[in-house]
mmCIF file of C-alpha atoms in Angstrom:
data_model
loop_
_atom_site.group_PDB
_atom_site.id
_atom_site.type_symbol
_atom_site.label_atom_id
_atom_site.label_comp_id
_atom_site.label_asym_id
_atom_site.label_seq_id
_atom_site.Cartn_x
_atom_site.Cartn_y
_atom_site.Cartn_z
ATOM 1 C CA UNK A 1051 103.282 116.788 98.021
ATOM 2 C CA UNK A 1052 102.720 113.513 96.165
ATOM 3 C CA UNK A 1053 104.465 112.091 93.100
ATOM 4 C CA UNK A 1054 104.052 108.841 91.184
ATOM 5 C CA UNK A 1055 106.839 108.372 88.645
ATOM 6 C CA UNK A 1056 108.831 105.792 86.745
ATOM 7 C CA UNK A 1057 112.223 107.442 87.166
ATOM 8 C CA UNK A 1058 114.435 107.207 90.285
ATOM 9 C CA UNK A 1059 114.594 109.854 92.969
ATOM 10 C CA UNK A 1060 117.465 111.330 94.934
ATOM 11 C CA UNK A 1061 116.916 111.498 98.697
ATOM 12 C CA UNK A 1062 119.409 114.318 99.312
ATOM 13 C CA UNK A 1063 117.915 116.457 96.562
ATOM 14 C CA UNK A 1064 114.361 115.889 97.825
ATOM 15 C CA UNK A 1065 115.393 116.679 101.420
ATOM 16 C CA UNK A 1066 117.084 119.876 100.304
ATOM 17 C CA UNK A 1067 114.062 120.927 98.258
ATOM 18 C CA UNK A 1068 111.659 120.271 101.124
ATOM 19 C CA UNK A 1069 113.675 122.058 103.812
ATOM 20 C CA UNK A 1070 115.097 124.937 101.822
ATOM 21 C CA UNK A 1071 114.272 128.371 103.174
ATOM 22 C CA UNK A 1072 112.175 127.038 106.066
ATOM 23 C CA UNK A 1073 112.796 128.179 109.631
ATOM 24 C CA UNK A 1074 109.872 126.227 111.117
ATOM 25 C CA UNK A 1075 111.179 122.673 110.790
ATOM 26 C CA UNK A 1076 112.745 121.102 113.869
ATOM 27 C CA UNK A 1077 112.497 117.464 112.851
ATOM 28 C CA UNK A 1078 112.639 115.834 109.410
ATOM 29 C CA UNK A 1079 112.212 112.065 109.103
ATOM 30 C CA UNK A 1080 112.592 110.075 105.881
ATOM 31 C CA UNK A 1081 111.871 106.477 104.931
ATOM 32 C CA UNK A 1082 113.165 104.876 101.728
ATOM 33 C CA UNK A 1083 111.862 101.517 100.490
ATOM 34 C CA UNK A 1084 114.251 99.581 98.286
ATOM 35 C CA UNK A 1085 113.889 96.530 96.031
ATOM 36 C CA UNK A 1086 115.334 93.545 97.915
ATOM 37 C CA UNK A 1087 117.570 91.188 95.966
ATOM 38 C CA UNK A 1088 115.694 88.031 96.788
ATOM 39 C CA UNK A 1089 112.164 86.653 96.709
ATOM 40 C CA UNK A 1090 111.205 83.279 98.253
ATOM 41 C CA UNK A 1091 114.855 82.418 98.715
ATOM 42 C CA UNK A 1092 115.738 83.000 95.049
ATOM 43 C CA UNK A 1093 117.614 85.905 93.452
ATOM 44 C CA UNK A 1094 115.179 88.515 92.208
ATOM 45 C CA UNK A 1095 115.522 89.565 88.565
ATOM 46 C CA UNK A 1096 113.025 92.427 88.628
ATOM 47 C CA UNK A 1097 110.098 93.895 90.531
ATOM 48 C CA UNK A 1098 107.310 95.503 88.500
ATOM 49 C CA UNK A 1099 104.860 97.923 90.083
ATOM 50 C CA UNK A 1100 101.393 98.304 88.568
ATOM 51 C CA UNK A 1101 98.984 100.981 89.794
ATOM 52 C CA UNK A 1102 95.525 102.505 89.338
ATOM 53 C CA UNK A 1103 96.428 106.069 88.361
ATOM 54 C CA UNK A 1104 93.174 107.949 89.002
ATOM 55 C CA UNK A 1105 92.617 106.242 92.347
ATOM 56 C CA UNK A 1106 96.247 106.640 93.452
ATOM 57 C CA UNK A 1107 96.170 110.378 92.960
ATOM 58 C CA UNK A 1108 92.913 110.784 94.860
ATOM 59 C CA UNK A 1109 93.938 108.436 97.646
ATOM 60 C CA UNK A 1110 97.423 109.868 98.156
ATOM 61 C CA UNK A 1111 96.074 113.401 98.405
ATOM 62 C CA UNK A 1112 93.577 112.302 101.039
ATOM 63 C CA UNK A 1113 96.118 110.442 103.135
ATOM 64 C CA UNK A 1114 98.565 113.296 103.032
ATOM 65 C CA UNK A 1115 95.831 115.665 104.225
ATOM 66 C CA UNK A 1116 95.067 113.298 107.080
ATOM 67 C CA UNK A 1117 98.732 112.911 108.048
ATOM 68 C CA UNK A 1118 99.311 116.651 108.029
ATOM 69 C CA UNK A 1119 96.214 117.299 110.141
ATOM 70 C CA UNK A 1120 96.713 114.413 112.557
ATOM 71 C CA UNK A 1121 100.423 114.872 113.223
ATOM 72 C CA UNK A 1122 100.658 118.628 112.718
ATOM 73 C CA UNK A 1123 103.196 118.097 109.957
ATOM 74 C CA UNK A 1124 104.788 121.213 108.556
ATOM 75 C CA UNK A 1125 105.643 119.481 105.288
ATOM 76 C CA UNK A 1126 105.477 116.032 103.730
ATOM 77 C CA UNK A 1127 106.514 114.286 100.561
ATOM 78 C CA UNK A 1128 105.521 110.891 99.163
ATOM 79 C CA UNK A 1129 107.162 109.556 95.995
ATOM 80 C CA UNK A 1130 106.142 106.123 94.703
ATOM 81 C CA UNK A 1131 107.718 104.624 91.617
ATOM 82 C CA UNK A 1132 105.958 102.367 89.126
ATOM 83 C CA UNK A 1133 107.202 100.202 86.289
ATOM 84 C CA UNK A 1134 110.030 97.702 86.181
ATOM 85 C CA UNK A 1135 112.656 98.046 88.939
ATOM 86 C CA UNK A 1136 115.815 96.063 89.709
ATOM 87 C CA UNK A 1137 117.317 94.945 93.040
ATOM 88 C CA UNK A 1138 118.714 97.813 95.068
ATOM 89 C CA UNK A 1139 116.631 100.448 93.347
ATOM 90 C CA UNK A 1140 114.456 102.780 95.432
ATOM 91 C CA UNK A 1141 110.693 102.161 95.222
ATOM 92 C CA UNK A 1142 109.180 104.637 97.659
ATOM 93 C CA UNK A 1143 110.173 107.729 99.614
ATOM 94 C CA UNK A 1144 108.293 109.284 102.502
ATOM 95 C CA UNK A 1145 109.486 112.487 104.190
ATOM 96 C CA UNK A 1146 107.617 113.975 107.150
ATOM 97 C CA UNK A 1147 108.629 117.237 108.783
ATOM 98 C CA UNK A 1148 107.306 118.774 111.996
ATOM 99 C CA UNK A 1149 108.492 121.071 114.780
ATOM 100 C CA UNK A 1150 109.331 118.054 116.977
ATOM 101 C CA UNK A 1151 110.480 114.488 116.350
ATOM 102 C CA UNK A 1152 107.486 112.659 117.870
ATOM 103 C CA UNK A 1153 105.159 113.931 115.158
ATOM 104 C CA UNK A 1154 107.750 113.583 112.390
ATOM 105 C CA UNK A 1155 108.457 109.895 113.216
ATOM 106 C CA UNK A 1156 104.770 109.088 113.716
ATOM 107 C CA UNK A 1157 103.728 110.930 110.545
ATOM 108 C CA UNK A 1158 106.278 109.039 108.435
ATOM 109 C CA UNK A 1159 105.257 105.666 109.899
ATOM 110 C CA UNK A 1160 101.553 106.431 109.475
ATOM 111 C CA UNK A 1161 102.121 107.320 105.792
ATOM 112 C CA UNK A 1162 104.090 104.106 105.174
ATOM 113 C CA UNK A 1163 101.551 101.862 106.939
ATOM 114 C CA UNK A 1164 98.841 103.457 104.841
ATOM 115 C CA UNK A 1165 100.832 103.023 101.607
ATOM 116 C CA UNK A 1166 101.240 99.328 102.425
ATOM 117 C CA UNK A 1167 97.536 98.672 102.997
ATOM 118 C CA UNK A 1168 95.451 101.181 101.058
ATOM 119 C CA UNK A 1169 97.404 102.642 98.143
ATOM 120 C CA UNK A 1170 96.429 100.975 94.838
ATOM 121 C CA UNK A 1171 99.779 99.520 93.745
ATOM 122 C CA UNK A 1172 100.600 95.855 93.070
ATOM 123 C CA UNK A 1173 104.011 94.187 92.924
ATOM 124 C CA UNK A 1174 105.050 91.453 90.493
ATOM 125 C CA UNK A 1175 108.290 89.570 91.166
ATOM 126 C CA UNK A 1176 110.401 87.869 88.487
ATOM 127 C CA UNK A 1177 112.905 85.176 89.450
ATOM 128 C CA UNK A 1178 114.432 82.303 87.474
ATOM 129 C CA UNK A 1179 111.366 80.278 88.502
ATOM 130 C CA UNK A 1180 109.110 82.668 86.601
ATOM 131 C CA UNK A 1181 106.865 85.548 87.683
ATOM 132 C CA UNK A 1182 104.407 85.875 90.540
ATOM 133 C CA UNK A 1183 102.274 88.539 92.167
ATOM 134 C CA UNK A 1184 103.280 89.408 95.727
ATOM 135 C CA UNK A 1185 100.650 88.553 98.343
ATOM 136 C CA UNK A 1186 99.409 91.181 100.771
ATOM 137 C CA UNK A 1187 100.558 90.550 104.351
ATOM 138 C CA UNK A 1188 98.381 90.322 107.416
ATOM 139 C CA UNK A 1189 101.190 91.959 109.415
ATOM 140 C CA UNK A 1190 100.848 95.091 107.255
ATOM 141 C CA UNK A 1191 97.105 95.214 107.954
ATOM 142 C CA UNK A 1192 97.729 94.770 111.686
ATOM 143 C CA UNK A 1193 100.247 97.630 111.684
ATOM 144 C CA UNK A 1194 97.825 99.893 109.822
ATOM 145 C CA UNK A 1195 95.001 99.118 112.273
ATOM 146 C CA UNK A 1196 97.116 100.524 115.140
ATOM 147 C CA UNK A 1197 96.358 103.994 113.794
ATOM 148 C CA UNK A 1198 92.573 103.565 113.900
ATOM 149 C CA UNK B 1188 78.967 100.401 83.636
ATOM 150 C CA UNK B 1189 82.713 100.613 83.212
ATOM 151 C CA UNK B 1190 84.799 97.898 84.863
ATOM 152 C CA UNK B 1191 88.545 98.049 85.406
ATOM 153 C CA UNK B 1192 90.779 95.120 86.352
ATOM 154 C CA UNK B 1193 94.260 95.231 87.867
ATOM 155 C CA UNK B 1194 97.154 92.895 88.656
ATOM 156 C CA UNK B 1195 96.376 89.173 88.968
ATOM 157 C CA UNK B 1196 92.666 89.800 88.347
ATOM 158 C CA UNK B 1197 93.528 91.604 85.106
ATOM 159 C CA UNK B 1198 95.811 88.728 84.089
ATOM 160 C CA UNK B 1199 93.224 86.092 84.929
ATOM 161 C CA UNK B 1200 90.363 87.790 83.085
ATOM 162 C CA UNK B 1201 92.635 88.737 80.177
ATOM 163 C CA UNK B 1202 91.544 92.358 79.936
ATOM 164 C CA UNK B 1203 92.242 95.596 81.773
ATOM 165 C CA UNK B 1204 88.784 97.058 81.194
ATOM 166 C CA UNK B 1205 85.340 96.344 79.799
ATOM 167 C CA UNK B 1206 81.871 97.832 79.678
ATOM 168 C CA UNK B 1207 79.053 95.723 81.079
ATOM 169 C CA UNK B 1208 75.289 95.994 81.291
ATOM 170 C CA UNK B 1209 74.109 94.067 84.353
ATOM 171 C CA UNK B 1210 70.374 93.734 85.092
ATOM 172 C CA UNK B 1211 68.825 96.441 87.287
ATOM 173 C CA UNK B 1212 68.648 94.132 90.296
ATOM 174 C CA UNK B 1213 72.469 94.121 90.469
ATOM 175 C CA UNK B 1214 72.741 97.026 92.888
ATOM 176 C CA UNK B 1215 75.855 96.369 94.995
ATOM 177 C CA UNK B 1216 79.498 95.496 94.412
ATOM 178 C CA UNK B 1217 78.857 92.022 95.821
ATOM 179 C CA UNK B 1218 75.926 91.444 93.481
ATOM 180 C CA UNK B 1219 78.115 92.565 90.571
ATOM 181 C CA UNK B 1220 80.848 90.078 91.548
ATOM 182 C CA UNK B 1221 78.256 87.297 91.692
ATOM 183 C CA UNK B 1222 76.850 88.309 88.312
ATOM 184 C CA UNK B 1223 80.335 88.354 86.732
ATOM 185 C CA UNK B 1224 81.212 84.957 88.221
ATOM 186 C CA UNK B 1225 77.968 83.540 86.838
ATOM 187 C CA UNK B 1226 79.143 84.433 83.323
ATOM 188 C CA UNK B 1227 81.464 81.448 83.566
ATOM 189 C CA UNK B 1228 85.190 81.214 82.904
ATOM 190 C CA UNK B 1229 87.534 82.909 83.379
ATOM 191 C CA UNK B 1230 85.466 85.106 85.730
ATOM 192 C CA UNK B 1231 84.327 82.297 88.006
ATOM 193 C CA UNK B 1232 87.864 81.058 88.699
ATOM 194 C CA UNK B 1233 89.376 84.526 89.080
ATOM 195 C CA UNK B 1234 86.623 85.698 91.463
ATOM 196 C CA UNK B 1235 86.238 82.404 93.357
ATOM 197 C CA UNK B 1236 88.134 83.496 96.477
ATOM 198 C CA UNK B 1237 86.168 86.577 97.539
ATOM 199 C CA UNK B 1238 88.726 87.410 100.250
ATOM 200 C CA UNK B 1239 91.194 88.188 97.486
ATOM 201 C CA UNK B 1240 88.783 90.412 95.545
ATOM 202 C CA UNK B 1241 88.848 94.061 96.492
ATOM 203 C CA UNK B 1242 86.934 96.848 94.783
ATOM 204 C CA UNK B 1243 86.775 100.569 94.246
ATOM 205 C CA UNK B 1244 83.741 102.513 93.045
ATOM 206 C CA UNK B 1245 84.627 105.783 91.317
ATOM 207 C CA UNK B 1246 88.183 105.596 92.634
ATOM 208 C CA UNK B 1247 87.219 105.100 96.280
ATOM 209 C CA UNK B 1248 87.687 101.837 98.233
ATOM 210 C CA UNK B 1249 84.400 99.945 98.382
ATOM 211 C CA UNK B 1250 83.005 96.915 100.186
ATOM 212 C CA UNK B 1251 80.701 94.261 98.821
ATOM 213 C CA UNK B 1252 77.769 96.206 100.313
ATOM 214 C CA UNK B 1253 78.645 99.424 98.474
ATOM 215 C CA UNK B 1254 75.839 100.432 96.112
ATOM 216 C CA UNK B 1255 76.573 100.811 92.401
ATOM 217 C CA UNK B 1256 74.795 102.668 89.591
ATOM 218 C CA UNK B 1257 75.018 102.246 85.810
ATOM 219 C CA UNK B 1258 77.205 105.337 85.353
ATOM 220 C CA UNK B 1259 79.792 104.226 87.945
ATOM 221 C CA UNK B 1260 83.318 102.972 87.305
ATOM 222 C CA UNK B 1261 83.977 99.822 89.328
ATOM 223 C CA UNK B 1262 87.511 98.471 89.649
ATOM 224 C CA UNK B 1263 88.437 94.999 90.865
ATOM 225 C CA UNK B 1264 91.869 94.109 92.170
ATOM 226 C CA UNK B 1265 93.668 91.885 94.679
ATOM 227 C CA UNK B 1266 94.691 93.191 98.120
ATOM 228 C CA UNK B 1267 97.199 95.969 97.502
ATOM 229 C CA UNK B 1268 100.949 95.527 97.827
ATOM 230 C CA UNK B 1269 102.478 98.963 97.357
ATOM 231 C CA UNK B 1270 104.844 100.884 99.575
#
């Protein structure tokens, strides 16, 4: 299950919705990404997320299929927000559920590493020094390559 | 051919989309980038550092070797920073 939205999400509500009525889940792992309050040593005013809608939809569906197949996930959820966000706000949620914790942890990490390196979103940071696009990190690419 | 631009590439070019009609010998993403850069500014400056130019053809990640056809949608954007 994949959602791209501007509004916030509630982790507890999403967890409850995903696990309700299921007797086959032994392990449920979640990751939440939040807007940090600083950028380059300065207080952050806002983070704006731009995305490529048609490509995001296609790409997220594909990656979820791969995660489910590869890690035998029983259920998964990816929510990614777009638009203007303020410090402390949630940006992204990944939930991965499987019979056992090894697959649930690995599935969640795999989905996050993929989101960081392949999902078509771009971040723009505003501070009192003005606005700037965030640069992609080599460390994210290195982490994603581990799964190859 | 429909072109889409995102993030800093969109800002630099000053448009989020445009239709172009490259010559028939422009057959790959890389050739298209070269052709756009040859149009002059702002394309040349925005596309100067090829390591920071990524592309998608019909909503799928593409490399500079990926072939393109007149009916395709080609998007250009910087390395992604989602998640």
